GROMACS .gro file of C-alpha atoms in nm:
model
  220
    1CYS     CA    1   3.104   1.650   2.398
    2LEU     CA    2   3.040   1.335   2.587
    3SER     CA    3   2.666   1.291   2.644
    4LEU     CA    4   2.570   0.969   2.847
    5TYR     CA    5   2.260   0.868   3.033
    6TYR     CA    6   2.322   0.595   3.295
    7THR     CA    7   2.085   0.291   3.260
    8PHE     CA    8   2.215   0.049   3.495
    9ALA     CA    9   2.394   0.072   3.829
   10THR     CA   10   2.762  -0.071   3.887
   11THR     CA   11   2.976  -0.094   4.193
   12ASP     CA   12   3.344   0.037   4.236
   13ARG     CA   13   3.621  -0.113   4.045
   14GLU     CA   14   3.351  -0.347   3.819
   15GLU     CA   15   3.488  -0.411   3.481
   16VAL     CA   16   3.308  -0.228   3.212
   17ARG     CA   17   3.410  -0.124   2.850
   18ALA     CA   18   3.338   0.186   2.644
   19ILE     CA   19   3.204   0.152   2.274
   20VAL     CA   20   3.205   0.439   2.021
   21LYS     CA   21   3.101   0.398   1.654
   22ILE     CA   22   3.327   0.491   1.403
   23PRO     CA   23   3.265   0.796   1.177
   24PRO     CA   24   3.351   0.798   0.815
   25GLU     CA   25   3.725   0.878   0.734
   26GLY     CA   26   3.798   1.238   0.702
   27SER     CA   27   3.482   1.349   0.887
   28GLU     CA   28   3.449   1.682   1.087
   29ASP     CA   29   3.190   1.833   1.269
   30ILE     CA   30   3.059   1.481   1.338
   31GLN     CA   31   2.851   1.309   1.623
   32VAL     CA   32   2.850   0.938   1.672
   33GLU     CA   33   2.671   0.681   1.900
   34ALA     CA   34   2.862   0.586   2.231
   35TYR     CA   35   2.770   0.342   2.504
   36ALA     CA   36   2.927   0.145   2.802
   37GLU     CA   37   2.856  -0.221   2.885
   38MET     CA   38   2.944  -0.508   3.154
   39LYS     CA   39   3.103  -0.802   3.055
   40ASN     CA   40   2.784  -0.987   3.020
   41GLY     CA   41   2.650  -0.748   2.778
   42GLN     CA   42   2.434  -0.538   3.004
   43VAL     CA   43   2.464  -0.162   2.894
   44ILE     CA   44   2.511   0.057   3.146
   45ALA     CA   45   2.504   0.410   2.968
   46LYS     CA   46   2.424   0.520   2.643
   47GLY     CA   47   2.442   0.853   2.448
   48THR     CA   48   2.687   1.045   2.199
   49LEU     CA   49   3.028   1.146   2.141
   50SER     CA   50   3.098   1.453   1.918
   51VAL     CA   51   3.363   1.651   1.778
   52GLY     CA   52   3.362   2.015   1.635
   53GLU     CA   53   2.997   2.166   1.602
   54PRO     CA   54   2.772   1.878   1.431
   55LYS     CA   55   2.432   1.981   1.358
   56GLU     CA   56   2.255   1.735   1.587
   57SER     CA   57   2.192   1.791   1.944
   58SER     CA   58   2.378   1.570   2.166
   59TYR     CA   59   2.191   1.287   2.360
   60LEU     CA   60   2.121   1.477   2.679
   61GLN     CA   61   2.055   1.797   2.515
   62SER     CA   62   1.775   1.634   2.297
   63LEU     CA   63   1.577   1.519   2.590
   64GLU     CA   64   1.295   1.696   2.705
   65LEU     CA   65   1.350   1.777   3.080
   66LYS     CA   66   1.013   1.759   3.262
   67SER     CA   67   0.982   1.898   3.619
   68SER     CA   68   0.734   1.745   3.878
   69ASP     CA   69   0.472   1.921   4.106
   70PRO     CA   70   0.676   2.091   4.374
   71ASN     CA   71   0.426   1.932   4.616
   72GLU     CA   72   0.554   1.590   4.524
   73LEU     CA   73   0.898   1.664   4.648
   74ARG     CA   74   1.034   1.542   4.963
   75ILE     CA   75   1.390   1.492   4.938
   76LEU     CA   76   1.458   1.794   4.727
   77LYS     CA   77   1.175   1.987   4.866
   78GLY     CA   78   1.239   2.377   4.812
   79ASN     CA   79   1.445   2.349   4.495
   80LYS     CA   80   1.326   2.480   4.185
   81VAL     CA   81   1.416   2.539   3.819
   82GLY     CA   82   1.636   2.852   3.788
   83ASP     CA   83   1.795   2.841   4.156
   84ASP     CA   84   2.151   2.932   4.120
   85LEU     CA   85   2.386   2.680   4.267
   86LYS     CA   86   2.683   2.786   4.493
   87PRO     CA   87   2.994   2.898   4.280
   88ARG     CA   88   3.335   2.772   4.326
   89GLU     CA   89   3.664   2.901   4.226
   90ILE     CA   90   3.926   2.643   4.138
   91LEU     CA   91   4.284   2.634   4.070
   92ILE     CA   92   4.435   2.281   4.003
   93THR     CA   93   4.819   2.234   4.040
   94GLN     CA   94   5.002   1.959   3.877
   95GLU     CA   95   5.071   1.796   4.209
   96ASN     CA   96   4.679   1.786   4.261
   97ALA     CA   97   4.610   1.675   3.906
   98GLU     CA   98   4.828   1.374   3.904
   99LYS     CA   99   4.690   1.272   4.251
  100GLY     CA  100   4.353   1.252   4.063
  101LEU     CA  101   4.511   1.029   3.800
  102LYS     CA  102   4.499   0.751   4.048
  103SER     CA  103   4.127   0.687   4.019
  104ILE     CA  104   4.118   0.668   3.636
  105THR     CA  105   4.225   0.396   3.397
  106ASP     CA  106   4.311   0.580   3.094
  107HIS     CA  107   4.588   0.803   3.081
  108LEU     CA  108   4.738   1.063   2.835
  109ASP     CA  109   5.102   1.195   2.850
  110TYR     CA  110   4.942   1.538   2.821
  111TYR     CA  111   4.790   1.504   3.173
  112LYS     CA  112   5.133   1.463   3.336
  113GLY     CA  113   5.358   1.707   3.131
  114GLU     CA  114   5.349   1.986   2.866
  115SER     CA  115   5.087   1.975   2.607
  116PRO     CA  116   5.037   2.167   2.265
  117TRP     CA  117   4.835   2.410   2.464
  118GLY     CA  118   5.113   2.474   2.713
  119ASN     CA  119   5.032   2.352   3.083
  120SER     CA  120   4.909   1.985   3.137
  121ILE     CA  121   4.550   1.919   3.038
  122LEU     CA  122   4.305   1.784   3.279
  123SER     CA  123   4.101   1.474   3.243
  124PRO     CA  124   3.717   1.464   3.198
  125THR     CA  125   3.680   1.325   3.523
  126ALA     CA  126   3.870   1.607   3.672
  127ILE     CA  127   3.671   1.863   3.438
  128TYR     CA  128   3.346   1.700   3.578
  129THR     CA  129   3.463   1.742   3.940
  130MET     CA  130   3.554   2.099   3.894
  131MET     CA  131   3.173   2.166   3.774
  132ALA     CA  132   3.022   1.916   4.029
  133LEU     CA  133   2.801   2.207   4.197
  134GLY     CA  134   2.480   2.146   4.415
  135SER     CA  135   2.594   1.944   4.715
  136GLU     CA  136   2.441   2.226   4.928
  137LYS     CA  137   2.096   2.156   4.777
  138LEU     CA  138   2.019   1.838   4.965
  139ASP     CA  139   1.983   1.829   5.337
  140THR     CA  140   2.153   1.490   5.392
  141GLU     CA  141   2.106   1.438   5.760
  142LYS     CA  142   1.736   1.485   5.742
  143SER     CA  143   1.664   1.292   5.411
  144LYS     CA  144   1.951   1.020   5.421
  145ALA     CA  145   1.876   0.937   5.077
  146VAL     CA  146   2.117   0.728   4.870
  147PRO     CA  147   2.262   0.930   4.589
  148PHE     CA  148   2.376   0.831   4.238
  149TYR     CA  149   2.430   0.947   3.897
  150GLY     CA  150   2.167   0.946   3.644
  151ALA     CA  151   2.354   1.114   3.348
  152THR     CA  152   2.642   1.327   3.247
  153GLU     CA  153   2.751   1.555   2.975
  154ILE     CA  154   3.073   1.736   2.949
  155ARG     CA  155   3.154   1.957   2.660
  156ASN     CA  156   3.489   2.142   2.587
  157ILE     CA  157   3.380   2.489   2.427
  158ASN     CA  158   3.705   2.677   2.427
  159GLY     CA  159   3.935   2.420   2.592
  160PRO     CA  160   4.103   2.202   2.686
  161VAL     CA  161   4.096   2.266   3.097
  162LEU     CA  162   4.443   2.343   3.209
  163VAL     CA  163   4.638   2.269   3.507
  164GLY     CA  164   4.784   2.609   3.665
  165ILE     CA  165   4.505   2.831   3.550
  166PRO     CA  166   4.241   3.006   3.778
  167TYR     CA  167   3.873   2.915   3.692
  168LYS     CA  168   3.520   2.977   3.827
  169ALA     CA  169   3.240   2.727   3.809
  170THR     CA  170   2.880   2.845   3.818
  171GLY     CA  171   2.559   2.673   3.773
  172LYS     CA  172   2.168   2.651   3.780
  173ILE     CA  173   1.907   2.374   3.851
  174ALA     CA  174   1.767   2.296   3.510
  175CYS     CA  175   1.511   2.049   3.633
  176VAL     CA  176   1.359   1.873   3.958
  177GLY     CA  177   1.121   1.584   3.956
  178VAL     CA  178   1.009   1.257   4.101
  179SER     CA  179   0.995   0.913   3.949
  180ARG     CA  180   0.880   0.565   4.071
  181LYS     CA  181   1.175   0.511   4.284
  182THR     CA  182   1.379   0.808   4.296
  183GLU     CA  183   1.387   1.203   4.298
  184PHE     CA  184   1.618   1.386   4.083
  185PHE     CA  185   1.750   1.715   3.968
  186TRP     CA  186   1.939   1.818   3.671
  187THR     CA  187   2.226   2.097   3.668
  188ASP     CA  188   2.361   2.312   3.410
  189CYS     CA  189   2.712   2.433   3.465
  190GLU     CA  190   2.983   2.643   3.303
  191LEU     CA  191   3.347   2.690   3.378
  192LYS     CA  192   3.491   3.019   3.298
  193GLU     CA  193   3.878   3.143   3.301
  194LYS     CA  194   3.843   3.368   3.640
  195GLU     CA  195   4.053   3.653   3.478
  196SER     CA  196   3.930   3.661   3.124
  197GLY     CA  197   3.586   3.549   3.181
  198LYS     CA  198   3.603   3.324   2.855
  199LEU     CA  199   3.372   3.016   2.863
  200VAL     CA  200   3.579   2.705   2.858
  201ALA     CA  201   3.358   2.403   2.922
  202SER     CA  202   3.035   2.296   3.060
  203ILE     CA  203   2.838   2.008   3.201
  204ARG     CA  204   2.471   1.883   3.225
  205HIS     CA  205   2.437   1.657   3.488
  206MET     CA  206   2.155   1.463   3.675
  207ASN     CA  207   2.184   1.332   4.041
  208ARG     CA  208   1.902   1.049   4.164
  209PHE     CA  209   1.823   1.007   4.507
  210MET     CA  210   1.677   0.685   4.650
  211LYS     CA  211   1.329   0.693   4.794
  212ALA     CA  212   1.378   0.363   4.961
  213GLY     CA  213   1.540   0.400   5.287
  214SER     CA  214   1.491   0.756   5.345
  215PRO     CA  215   1.257   0.859   5.634
  216LEU     CA  216   1.092   1.109   5.437
  217TYR     CA  217   0.935   0.786   5.253
  218GLU     CA  218   0.863   0.589   5.531
  219ASP     CA  219   0.493   0.604   5.482
  220SER     CA  220   0.512   0.486   5.121
   0.00000   0.00000   0.00000
């Protein structure tokens, strides 16, 4: 499980590095600190990375999600905790998977050929994209709010996620709120095998939307 809260915005192709604390040798069911930083040392994300079933909660699962008064919402007006997100059925072909590899820097051989699980496996970026539900929850033409990511957790439960297997992604809104500069919502989504219903992976994700520039906040 990779669980990160984004603390500083970066631009496309900006050079960053990921840092993970080394666990004790031979450790199982372990969770360690993880973060990412720019060349100048500016931390851009912080959280945890775990393998197996550690006793501790992941970084994002340990946070208390607090929703705001619905009357405070403008950009996300009408959205509430528990709302279902539009489900999605997905089948990633090997051709499509390899096209997606152009946008990531760290490649595994298992992304392009056979793996110990049979078919090729999908990258964390691809897994996130499969479960990135909720775009229908925002009226972009009306709000014209600039979106950006606030946090992401990707958890392999009965993974890995494989190429060539039909999946179905479902999810719900977990939190809707307002901060000084943004409105935001958290989603909890699951990925299941379409035929068997087996839960394979999940994500927790936060999207933020800038108040500045939105006509809904012209009076602020």
